[in-house]
Structures are given as C-alpha cells and as structure tokens.
JSON list of C-alpha atoms in Angstrom, two decimals:
[
{"chain": "K", "resi": 24, "resn": "UNK", "atom": "CA", "xyz": [122.15, -70.65, 44.94]},
{"chain": "K", "resi": 25, "resn": "UNK", "atom": "CA", "xyz": [118.48, -72.02, 46.04]},
{"chain": "K", "resi": 26, "resn": "UNK", "atom": "CA", "xyz": [116.27, -69.83, 43.85]},
{"chain": "K", "resi": 27, "resn": "UNK", "atom": "CA", "xyz": [112.56, -69.52, 44.12]},
{"chain": "K", "resi": 28, "resn": "UNK", "atom": "CA", "xyz": [111.48, -72.45, 42.59]},
{"chain": "K", "resi": 29, "resn": "UNK", "atom": "CA", "xyz": [113.71, -74.83, 44.19]},
{"chain": "K", "resi": 30, "resn": "UNK", "atom": "CA", "xyz": [112.24, -73.56, 47.71]},
{"chain": "K", "resi": 31, "resn": "UNK", "atom": "CA", "xyz": [108.96, -74.18, 46.13]},
{"chain": "K", "resi": 32, "resn": "UNK", "atom": "CA", "xyz": [109.03, -77.17, 45.13]},
{"chain": "K", "resi": 33, "resn": "UNK", "atom": "CA", "xyz": [111.18, -78.58, 48.22]},
{"chain": "K", "resi": 34, "resn": "UNK", "atom": "CA", "xyz": [108.59, -77.34, 50.29]},
{"chain": "K", "resi": 35, "resn": "UNK", "atom": "CA", "xyz": [106.39, -78.94, 47.76]},
{"chain": "K", "resi": 36, "resn": "UNK", "atom": "CA", "xyz": [107.55, -82.48, 48.08]},
{"chain": "K", "resi": 37, "resn": "UNK", "atom": "CA", "xyz": [108.15, -82.22, 51.41]},
{"chain": "K", "resi": 38, "resn": "UNK", "atom": "CA", "xyz": [104.43, -81.61, 52.19]},
{"chain": "K", "resi": 39, "resn": "UNK", "atom": "CA", "xyz": [103.41, -84.37, 49.15]},
{"chain": "K", "resi": 40, "resn": "UNK", "atom": "CA", "xyz": [105.56, -87.17, 50.97]},
{"chain": "K", "resi": 41, "resn": "UNK", "atom": "CA", "xyz": [107.73, -86.88, 54.07]},
{"chain": "K", "resi": 42, "resn": "UNK", "atom": "CA", "xyz": [104.84, -84.41, 56.21]},
{"chain": "K", "resi": 43, "resn": "UNK", "atom": "CA", "xyz": [102.55, -85.79, 54.49]},
{"chain": "K", "resi": 44, "resn": "UNK", "atom": "CA", "xyz": [99.32, -84.95, 56.35]},
{"chain": "K", "resi": 45, "resn": "UNK", "atom": "CA", "xyz": [97.16, -88.53, 56.66]},
{"chain": "K", "resi": 46, "resn": "UNK", "atom": "CA", "xyz": [99.95, -90.88, 56.61]},
{"chain": "K", "resi": 47, "resn": "UNK", "atom": "CA", "xyz": [102.97, -89.11, 59.23]},
{"chain": "K", "resi": 48, "resn": "UNK", "atom": "CA", "xyz": [100.20, -87.08, 60.88]},
{"chain": "K", "resi": 49, "resn": "UNK", "atom": "CA", "xyz": [97.20, -88.67, 61.06]},
{"chain": "K", "resi": 50, "resn": "UNK", "atom": "CA", "xyz": [96.17, -85.77, 60.11]},
{"chain": "K", "resi": 51, "resn": "UNK", "atom": "CA", "xyz": [92.19, -85.49, 58.71]},
{"chain": "K", "resi": 52, "resn": "UNK", "atom": "CA", "xyz": [91.87, -89.08, 58.68]},
{"chain": "K", "resi": 53, "resn": "UNK", "atom": "CA", "xyz": [88.27, -88.61, 59.14]},
{"chain": "K", "resi": 54, "resn": "UNK", "atom": "CA", "xyz": [87.77, -86.40, 56.27]},
{"chain": "K", "resi": 55, "resn": "UNK", "atom": "CA", "xyz": [90.08, -89.09, 53.69]},
{"chain": "K", "resi": 56, "resn": "UNK", "atom": "CA", "xyz": [87.55, -92.00, 54.68]},
{"chain": "K", "resi": 57, "resn": "UNK", "atom": "CA", "xyz": [84.40, -90.00, 53.46]},
{"chain": "K", "resi": 58, "resn": "UNK", "atom": "CA", "xyz": [86.42, -88.91, 50.37]},
{"chain": "K", "resi": 59, "resn": "UNK", "atom": "CA", "xyz": [87.74, -92.83, 49.04]},
{"chain": "K", "resi": 60, "resn": "UNK", "atom": "CA", "xyz": [84.07, -94.17, 49.58]},
{"chain": "K", "resi": 61, "resn": "UNK", "atom": "CA", "xyz": [83.05, -92.97, 45.69]},
{"chain": "K", "resi": 62, "resn": "UNK", "atom": "CA", "xyz": [84.75, -91.43, 43.17]},
{"chain": "K", "resi": 63, "resn": "UNK", "atom": "CA", "xyz": [82.76, -88.13, 43.37]},
{"chain": "K", "resi": 64, "resn": "UNK", "atom": "CA", "xyz": [83.61, -87.04, 46.76]},
{"chain": "K", "resi": 65, "resn": "UNK", "atom": "CA", "xyz": [87.31, -87.98, 46.16]},
{"chain": "K", "resi": 66, "resn": "UNK", "atom": "CA", "xyz": [87.88, -85.20, 43.04]},
{"chain": "K", "resi": 67, "resn": "UNK", "atom": "CA", "xyz": [85.62, -82.35, 44.90]},
{"chain": "K", "resi": 68, "resn": "UNK", "atom": "CA", "xyz": [86.82, -83.06, 48.29]},
{"chain": "K", "resi": 69, "resn": "UNK", "atom": "CA", "xyz": [90.42, -82.65, 47.73]},
{"chain": "K", "resi": 70, "resn": "UNK", "atom": "CA", "xyz": [90.39, -79.99, 45.11]},
{"chain": "K", "resi": 71, "resn": "UNK", "atom": "CA", "xyz": [89.15, -77.81, 48.23]},
{"chain": "K", "resi": 72, "resn": "UNK", "atom": "CA", "xyz": [91.34, -78.79, 50.78]},
{"chain": "K", "resi": 73, "resn": "UNK", "atom": "CA", "xyz": [94.16, -77.86, 47.99]},
{"chain": "K", "resi": 74, "resn": "UNK", "atom": "CA", "xyz": [92.34, -74.86, 47.09]},
{"chain": "K", "resi": 75, "resn": "UNK", "atom": "CA", "xyz": [92.20, -73.94, 51.02]},
{"chain": "K", "resi": 76, "resn": "UNK", "atom": "CA", "xyz": [95.38, -75.10, 52.16]},
{"chain": "K", "resi": 77, "resn": "UNK", "atom": "CA", "xyz": [97.13, -72.57, 49.04]},
{"chain": "K", "resi": 78, "resn": "UNK", "atom": "CA", "xyz": [96.07, -70.22, 49.82]},
{"chain": "K", "resi": 79, "resn": "UNK", "atom": "CA", "xyz": [95.39, -70.03, 54.05]},
{"chain": "K", "resi": 80, "resn": "UNK", "atom": "CA", "xyz": [99.24, -70.51, 53.56]},
{"chain": "K", "resi": 81, "resn": "UNK", "atom": "CA", "xyz": [100.44, -68.07, 51.92]},
{"chain": "K", "resi": 82, "resn": "UNK", "atom": "CA", "xyz": [97.83, -65.69, 54.18]},
{"chain": "K", "resi": 83, "resn": "UNK", "atom": "CA", "xyz": [100.31, -67.22, 57.15]},
{"chain": "K", "resi": 84, "resn": "UNK", "atom": "CA", "xyz": [103.16, -66.18, 55.84]},
{"chain": "K", "resi": 85, "resn": "UNK", "atom": "CA", "xyz": [102.00, -62.10, 55.80]},
{"chain": "K", "resi": 86, "resn": "UNK", "atom": "CA", "xyz": [100.19, -62.78, 59.36]},
{"chain": "K", "resi": 87, "resn": "UNK", "atom": "CA", "xyz": [104.26, -64.58, 60.61]},
{"chain": "K", "resi": 88, "resn": "UNK", "atom": "CA", "xyz": [105.64, -62.23, 59.45]},
{"chain": "K", "resi": 89, "resn": "UNK", "atom": "CA", "xyz": [104.20, -59.36, 60.65]},
{"chain": "K", "resi": 90, "resn": "UNK", "atom": "CA", "xyz": [102.56, -60.26, 64.01]},
{"chain": "K", "resi": 91, "resn": "UNK", "atom": "CA", "xyz": [105.10, -63.34, 65.31]},
{"chain": "K", "resi": 92, "resn": "UNK", "atom": "CA", "xyz": [106.69, -60.10, 67.51]},
{"chain": "K", "resi": 93, "resn": "UNK", "atom": "CA", "xyz": [103.49, -59.76, 69.65]},
{"chain": "K", "resi": 94, "resn": "UNK", "atom": "CA", "xyz": [103.94, -60.37, 73.07]},
{"chain": "K", "resi": 95, "resn": "UNK", "atom": "CA", "xyz": [100.70, -63.09, 72.67]},
{"chain": "K", "resi": 96, "resn": "UNK", "atom": "CA", "xyz": [100.65, -64.46, 69.01]},
{"chain": "K", "resi": 97, "resn": "UNK", "atom": "CA", "xyz": [101.45, -67.70, 70.01]},
{"chain": "K", "resi": 98, "resn": "UNK", "atom": "CA", "xyz": [98.54, -68.37, 72.71]},
{"chain": "K", "resi": 99, "resn": "UNK", "atom": "CA", "xyz": [96.94, -66.94, 69.94]},
{"chain": "K", "resi": 100, "resn": "UNK", "atom": "CA", "xyz": [97.38, -68.74, 67.05]},
{"chain": "K", "resi": 101, "resn": "UNK", "atom": "CA", "xyz": [95.20, -71.29, 66.87]},
{"chain": "K", "resi": 102, "resn": "UNK", "atom": "CA", "xyz": [92.32, -68.49, 66.69]},
{"chain": "K", "resi": 103, "resn": "UNK", "atom": "CA", "xyz": [94.46, -66.80, 63.97]},
{"chain": "K", "resi": 104, "resn": "UNK", "atom": "CA", "xyz": [95.23, -69.50, 61.64]},
{"chain": "K", "resi": 105, "resn": "UNK", "atom": "CA", "xyz": [91.00, -70.58, 62.29]},
{"chain": "K", "resi": 106, "resn": "UNK", "atom": "CA", "xyz": [90.74, -67.08, 61.05]},
{"chain": "K", "resi": 107, "resn": "UNK", "atom": "CA", "xyz": [92.58, -67.03, 58.39]},
{"chain": "K", "resi": 108, "resn": "UNK", "atom": "CA", "xyz": [90.88, -70.26, 57.29]},
{"chain": "K", "resi": 109, "resn": "UNK", "atom": "CA", "xyz": [86.82, -69.15, 57.66]},
{"chain": "K", "resi": 110, "resn": "UNK", "atom": "CA", "xyz": [88.06, -66.05, 55.85]},
{"chain": "K", "resi": 111, "resn": "UNK", "atom": "CA", "xyz": [89.15, -67.70, 52.92]},
{"chain": "K", "resi": 112, "resn": "UNK", "atom": "CA", "xyz": [86.25, -69.94, 53.08]},
{"chain": "K", "resi": 113, "resn": "UNK", "atom": "CA", "xyz": [83.55, -67.47, 53.61]},
{"chain": "K", "resi": 114, "resn": "UNK", "atom": "CA", "xyz": [85.03, -65.00, 50.85]},
{"chain": "K", "resi": 115, "resn": "UNK", "atom": "CA", "xyz": [85.48, -67.73, 48.24]},
{"chain": "K", "resi": 116, "resn": "UNK", "atom": "CA", "xyz": [81.92, -69.07, 49.26]},
{"chain": "K", "resi": 117, "resn": "UNK", "atom": "CA", "xyz": [80.04, -66.08, 48.03]},
{"chain": "K", "resi": 118, "resn": "UNK", "atom": "CA", "xyz": [82.35, -65.14, 45.31]},
{"chain": "K", "resi": 119, "resn": "UNK", "atom": "CA", "xyz": [81.28, -68.73, 44.15]},
{"chain": "K", "resi": 120, "resn": "UNK", "atom": "CA", "xyz": [77.59, -68.45, 44.79]},
{"chain": "K", "resi": 121, "resn": "UNK", "atom": "CA", "xyz": [77.76, -65.10, 43.48]},
{"chain": "K", "resi": 122, "resn": "UNK", "atom": "CA", "xyz": [79.29, -64.97, 40.34]},
{"chain": "K", "resi": 123, "resn": "UNK", "atom": "CA", "xyz": [78.59, -68.88, 39.24]},
{"chain": "K", "resi": 124, "resn": "UNK", "atom": "CA", "xyz": [75.37, -69.90, 40.98]},
{"chain": "K", "resi": 125, "resn": "UNK", "atom": "CA", "xyz": [75.62, -73.80, 38.83]},
{"chain": "K", "resi": 126, "resn": "UNK", "atom": "CA", "xyz": [78.99, -74.47, 40.12]},
{"chain": "K", "resi": 127, "resn": "UNK", "atom": "CA", "xyz": [77.52, -73.73, 43.57]},
{"chain": "K", "resi": 128, "resn": "UNK", "atom": "CA", "xyz": [75.17, -76.07, 43.47]},
{"chain": "K", "resi": 129, "resn": "UNK", "atom": "CA", "xyz": [77.57, -78.58, 42.55]},
{"chain": "K", "resi": 130, "resn": "UNK", "atom": "CA", "xyz": [80.57, -77.77, 45.63]},
{"chain": "K", "resi": 131, "resn": "UNK", "atom": "CA", "xyz": [78.52, -77.24, 48.37]},
{"chain": "K", "resi": 132, "resn": "UNK", "atom": "CA", "xyz": [78.60, -79.65, 50.19]},
{"chain": "K", "resi": 133, "resn": "UNK", "atom": "CA", "xyz": [81.87, -80.36, 49.50]},
{"chain": "K", "resi": 134, "resn": "UNK", "atom": "CA", "xyz": [83.14, -76.86, 50.37]},
{"chain": "K", "resi": 135, "resn": "UNK", "atom": "CA", "xyz": [82.63, -77.55, 54.80]},
{"chain": "K", "resi": 136, "resn": "UNK", "atom": "CA", "xyz": [84.05, -80.57, 55.02]},
{"chain": "K", "resi": 137, "resn": "UNK", "atom": "CA", "xyz": [86.93, -80.14, 52.43]},
{"chain": "K", "resi": 138, "resn": "UNK", "atom": "CA", "xyz": [87.87, -76.66, 54.03]},
{"chain": "K", "resi": 139, "resn": "UNK", "atom": "CA", "xyz": [86.79, -77.24, 58.00]},
{"chain": "K", "resi": 140, "resn": "UNK", "atom": "CA", "xyz": [89.38, -80.31, 59.23]},
{"chain": "K", "resi": 141, "resn": "UNK", "atom": "CA", "xyz": [92.03, -81.07, 61.03]},
{"chain": "K", "resi": 142, "resn": "UNK", "atom": "CA", "xyz": [94.59, -81.40, 57.58]},
{"chain": "K", "resi": 143, "resn": "UNK", "atom": "CA", "xyz": [93.81, -77.72, 57.05]},
{"chain": "K", "resi": 144, "resn": "UNK", "atom": "CA", "xyz": [94.81, -76.47, 60.09]},
{"chain": "K", "resi": 145, "resn": "UNK", "atom": "CA", "xyz": [97.45, -79.04, 60.77]},
{"chain": "K", "resi": 146, "resn": "UNK", "atom": "CA", "xyz": [99.15, -77.71, 57.47]},
{"chain": "K", "resi": 147, "resn": "UNK", "atom": "CA", "xyz": [99.06, -74.12, 59.26]},
{"chain": "K", "resi": 148, "resn": "UNK", "atom": "CA", "xyz": [100.88, -75.10, 62.17]},
{"chain": "K", "resi": 149, "resn": "UNK", "atom": "CA", "xyz": [103.31, -77.87, 60.20]},
{"chain": "K", "resi": 150, "resn": "UNK", "atom": "CA", "xyz": [104.66, -74.96, 58.01]},
{"chain": "K", "resi": 151, "resn": "UNK", "atom": "CA", "xyz": [104.80, -72.27, 61.09]},
{"chain": "K", "resi": 152, "resn": "UNK", "atom": "CA", "xyz": [106.72, -73.21, 62.95]},
{"chain": "K", "resi": 153, "resn": "UNK", "atom": "CA", "xyz": [108.50, -75.05, 59.97]},
{"chain": "K", "resi": 154, "resn": "UNK", "atom": "CA", "xyz": [109.50, -71.46, 58.78]},
{"chain": "K", "resi": 155, "resn": "UNK", "atom": "CA", "xyz": [110.46, -70.30, 55.25]},
{"chain": "K", "resi": 156, "resn": "UNK", "atom": "CA", "xyz": [109.80, -67.92, 52.68]},
{"chain": "K", "resi": 157, "resn": "UNK", "atom": "CA", "xyz": [106.70, -66.85, 51.37]},
{"chain": "K", "resi": 158, "resn": "UNK", "atom": "CA", "xyz": [107.38, -69.75, 48.65]},
{"chain": "K", "resi": 159, "resn": "UNK", "atom": "CA", "xyz": [108.15, -72.30, 50.70]},
{"chain": "K", "resi": 160, "resn": "UNK", "atom": "CA", "xyz": [104.66, -71.78, 52.53]},
{"chain": "K", "resi": 161, "resn": "UNK", "atom": "CA", "xyz": [103.21, -71.68, 49.31]},
{"chain": "K", "resi": 162, "resn": "UNK", "atom": "CA", "xyz": [104.22, -75.03, 48.56]},
{"chain": "K", "resi": 163, "resn": "UNK", "atom": "CA", "xyz": [104.19, -76.71, 51.73]},
{"chain": "K", "resi": 164, "resn": "UNK", "atom": "CA", "xyz": [100.97, -75.84, 51.70]},
{"chain": "K", "resi": 165, "resn": "UNK", "atom": "CA", "xyz": [99.97, -77.06, 48.02]},
{"chain": "K", "resi": 166, "resn": "UNK", "atom": "CA", "xyz": [101.70, -80.34, 48.69]},
{"chain": "K", "resi": 167, "resn": "UNK", "atom": "CA", "xyz": [99.42, -80.77, 51.58]},
{"chain": "K", "resi": 168, "resn": "UNK", "atom": "CA", "xyz": [97.01, -80.85, 49.57]},
{"chain": "K", "resi": 169, "resn": "UNK", "atom": "CA", "xyz": [98.37, -82.44, 46.60]},
{"chain": "K", "resi": 170, "resn": "UNK", "atom": "CA", "xyz": [99.67, -85.28, 50.24]},
{"chain": "K", "resi": 171, "resn": "UNK", "atom": "CA", "xyz": [95.76, -85.27, 50.49]},
{"chain": "K", "resi": 172, "resn": "UNK", "atom": "CA", "xyz": [95.41, -85.91, 47.35]},
{"chain": "K", "resi": 173, "resn": "UNK", "atom": "CA", "xyz": [97.54, -88.80, 47.42]},
{"chain": "K", "resi": 174, "resn": "UNK", "atom": "CA", "xyz": [96.17, -90.32, 50.49]},
{"chain": "K", "resi": 175, "resn": "UNK", "atom": "CA", "xyz": [92.86, -90.72, 49.87]},
{"chain": "K", "resi": 176, "resn": "UNK", "atom": "CA", "xyz": [93.70, -91.87, 45.67]},
{"chain": "K", "resi": 177, "resn": "UNK", "atom": "CA", "xyz": [95.60, -94.99, 47.60]},
{"chain": "K", "resi": 178, "resn": "UNK", "atom": "CA", "xyz": [92.46, -95.32, 49.90]},
{"chain": "K", "resi": 179, "resn": "UNK", "atom": "CA", "xyz": [89.64, -95.40, 47.16]},
{"chain": "K", "resi": 180, "resn": "UNK", "atom": "CA", "xyz": [92.42, -98.04, 44.98]},
{"chain": "K", "resi": 181, "resn": "UNK", "atom": "CA", "xyz": [92.62, -100.47, 47.51]},
{"chain": "K", "resi": 182, "resn": "UNK", "atom": "CA", "xyz": [88.09, -99.73, 48.96]},
{"chain": "K", "resi": 183, "resn": "UNK", "atom": "CA", "xyz": [87.52, -103.10, 47.39]},
{"chain": "K", "resi": 184, "resn": "UNK", "atom": "CA", "xyz": [90.32, -105.22, 47.96]},
{"chain": "K", "resi": 185, "resn": "UNK", "atom": "CA", "xyz": [89.64, -104.33, 51.64]},
{"chain": "K", "resi": 186, "resn": "UNK", "atom": "CA", "xyz": [86.76, -105.05, 52.05]},
{"chain": "K", "resi": 187, "resn": "UNK", "atom": "CA", "xyz": [86.14, -108.47, 49.77]},
{"chain": "K", "resi": 188, "resn": "UNK", "atom": "CA", "xyz": [85.06, -111.52, 51.31]},
{"chain": "K", "resi": 189, "resn": "UNK", "atom": "CA", "xyz": [88.98, -112.49, 51.45]},
{"chain": "K", "resi": 190, "resn": "UNK", "atom": "CA", "xyz": [88.98, -109.95, 54.42]},
{"chain": "K", "resi": 191, "resn": "UNK", "atom": "CA", "xyz": [88.20, -112.59, 57.70]},
{"chain": "K", "resi": 192, "resn": "UNK", "atom": "CA", "xyz": [84.43, -111.09, 58.44]},
{"chain": "K", "resi": 193, "resn": "UNK", "atom": "CA", "xyz": [86.38, -108.89, 62.03]},
{"chain": "K", "resi": 194, "resn": "UNK", "atom": "CA", "xyz": [88.44, -107.00, 60.42]},
{"chain": "K", "resi": 195, "resn": "UNK", "atom": "CA", "xyz": [86.07, -105.94, 57.03]},
{"chain": "K", "resi": 196, "resn": "UNK", "atom": "CA", "xyz": [85.49, -102.84, 57.27]},
{"chain": "K", "resi": 197, "resn": "UNK", "atom": "CA", "xyz": [87.30, -99.18, 59.50]},
{"chain": "K", "resi": 198, "resn": "UNK", "atom": "CA", "xyz": [90.12, -102.33, 61.29]},
{"chain": "K", "resi": 199, "resn": "UNK", "atom": "CA", "xyz": [91.81, -103.28, 57.78]},
{"chain": "K", "resi": 200, "resn": "UNK", "atom": "CA", "xyz": [91.46, -99.36, 56.83]},
{"chain": "K", "resi": 201, "resn": "UNK", "atom": "CA", "xyz": [93.56, -98.34, 59.35]},
{"chain": "K", "resi": 202, "resn": "UNK", "atom": "CA", "xyz": [95.44, -100.99, 58.72]},
{"chain": "K", "resi": 203, "resn": "UNK", "atom": "CA", "xyz": [96.49, -100.37, 55.82]},
{"chain": "K", "resi": 204, "resn": "UNK", "atom": "CA", "xyz": [96.94, -97.14, 56.55]},
{"chain": "K", "resi": 205, "resn": "UNK", "atom": "CA", "xyz": [99.28, -97.86, 59.16]},
{"chain": "K", "resi": 206, "resn": "UNK", "atom": "CA", "xyz": [101.26, -99.96, 56.71]},
{"chain": "K", "resi": 207, "resn": "UNK", "atom": "CA", "xyz": [101.17, -97.32, 54.30]},
{"chain": "K", "resi": 208, "resn": "UNK", "atom": "CA", "xyz": [102.99, -94.33, 56.77]},
{"chain": "K", "resi": 209, "resn": "UNK", "atom": "CA", "xyz": [105.39, -97.31, 57.98]},
{"chain": "K", "resi": 210, "resn": "UNK", "atom": "CA", "xyz": [106.48, -97.12, 54.31]},
{"chain": "K", "resi": 211, "resn": "UNK", "atom": "CA", "xyz": [106.42, -94.01, 53.57]},
{"chain": "K", "resi": 212, "resn": "UNK", "atom": "CA", "xyz": [108.38, -93.52, 56.60]},
{"chain": "K", "resi": 213, "resn": "UNK", "atom": "CA", "xyz": [110.57, -95.97, 55.64]},
{"chain": "K", "resi": 214, "resn": "UNK", "atom": "CA", "xyz": [111.69, -94.92, 52.55]},
{"chain": "K", "resi": 215, "resn": "UNK", "atom": "CA", "xyz": [112.34, -90.99, 53.53]},
{"chain": "K", "resi": 216, "resn": "UNK", "atom": "CA", "xyz": [114.66, -92.41, 56.78]}
]
C-alpha cells in the first residue's frame, strides 16, 4: 500500500536525481552558473528556488485539478503557471518587506533571479505532465529545488579546478564548464538508466 509519504519521497527523489532540472533538462543553467561563482549567491538563490518550486507546485496541483477540464486549459497553461509563480513572488516579497525589513535587504538581490528562471517554470510543466497526488506535486517541487541545489554545489565545488592554469587557455571559462556539466549529466543518466 502506497502512503502519502512514499509518494512524496518518490517524487522528491525523482526531482533530485532522475529529472534533475539542470543536468537532465538543462533548465536554469544561466542562473546555475551565476550562483555557483560565489558561495554567498549559492545559498540565497537556491533557498529561493526551493521555496518557489515547492509552493508553486502545491498551487499547480490545485489548478490542475480544477481547471484541467476547461477547453482552453492546455493553451493557457504557460500563462497560468507564470501567474502562479508571480503571485507567490509578490505575496512573499511584500510579506518579507513588511514584516522582516532587515531580512528583505539581505535577500532582495537574490529573489528575482531565484524566482524567474526556467527551472521553476519547467518544474511546474514536468510535474503537470507526470500528474499524481498533492503529496507528489509538493515532493517533486521540493526535489526539483534540491536537485538544482545539488547541481549548483557540484558546479561550485569544481569552479576553481575548471578555471585553473592546468586547463588549456582556449577551454577555460564557459567551454570547460559546459563540458563538465555534460559529463555529470551523462553520468547521472547512465547511473539511473
């Protein structure tokens, strides 16, 4: 018998490893590269991604349940999901600004980058396609954020070595970073196939 927790855990592990937004789908690579440069960016951006994907996935489940029979639902799906992400963004930003002004000043430079990237929107589309229960929607949203954090940490850990003098000058920077992401992506794909 499948429990709510097992559905949540299975969807979270799916989002972290098998359907990793950065390595499997190449979603949010630009944000990932920006966040991996500095450790301060890494934590702030990925906490934002985890928060937004989890809350937006819960709202997406509700939307999918009640609006999926509507004739124009599939056509308007991108706009509905962008509206959900924007609503989570605005409500959270106003609440943090109003009740925690000191915290707001610390996170305001990360919030926009964390919320409006294709990894967040892609997570909603993928979960909507997979379907499932409310627990699996939340689990997949959380797993996507944690998988994005894992990808960012792996990229941050290798950043110094990828840009060292032992790498030929023509490969330093973006070329070696893309090769590294590709190798990690292939390794994860082979491991889970």
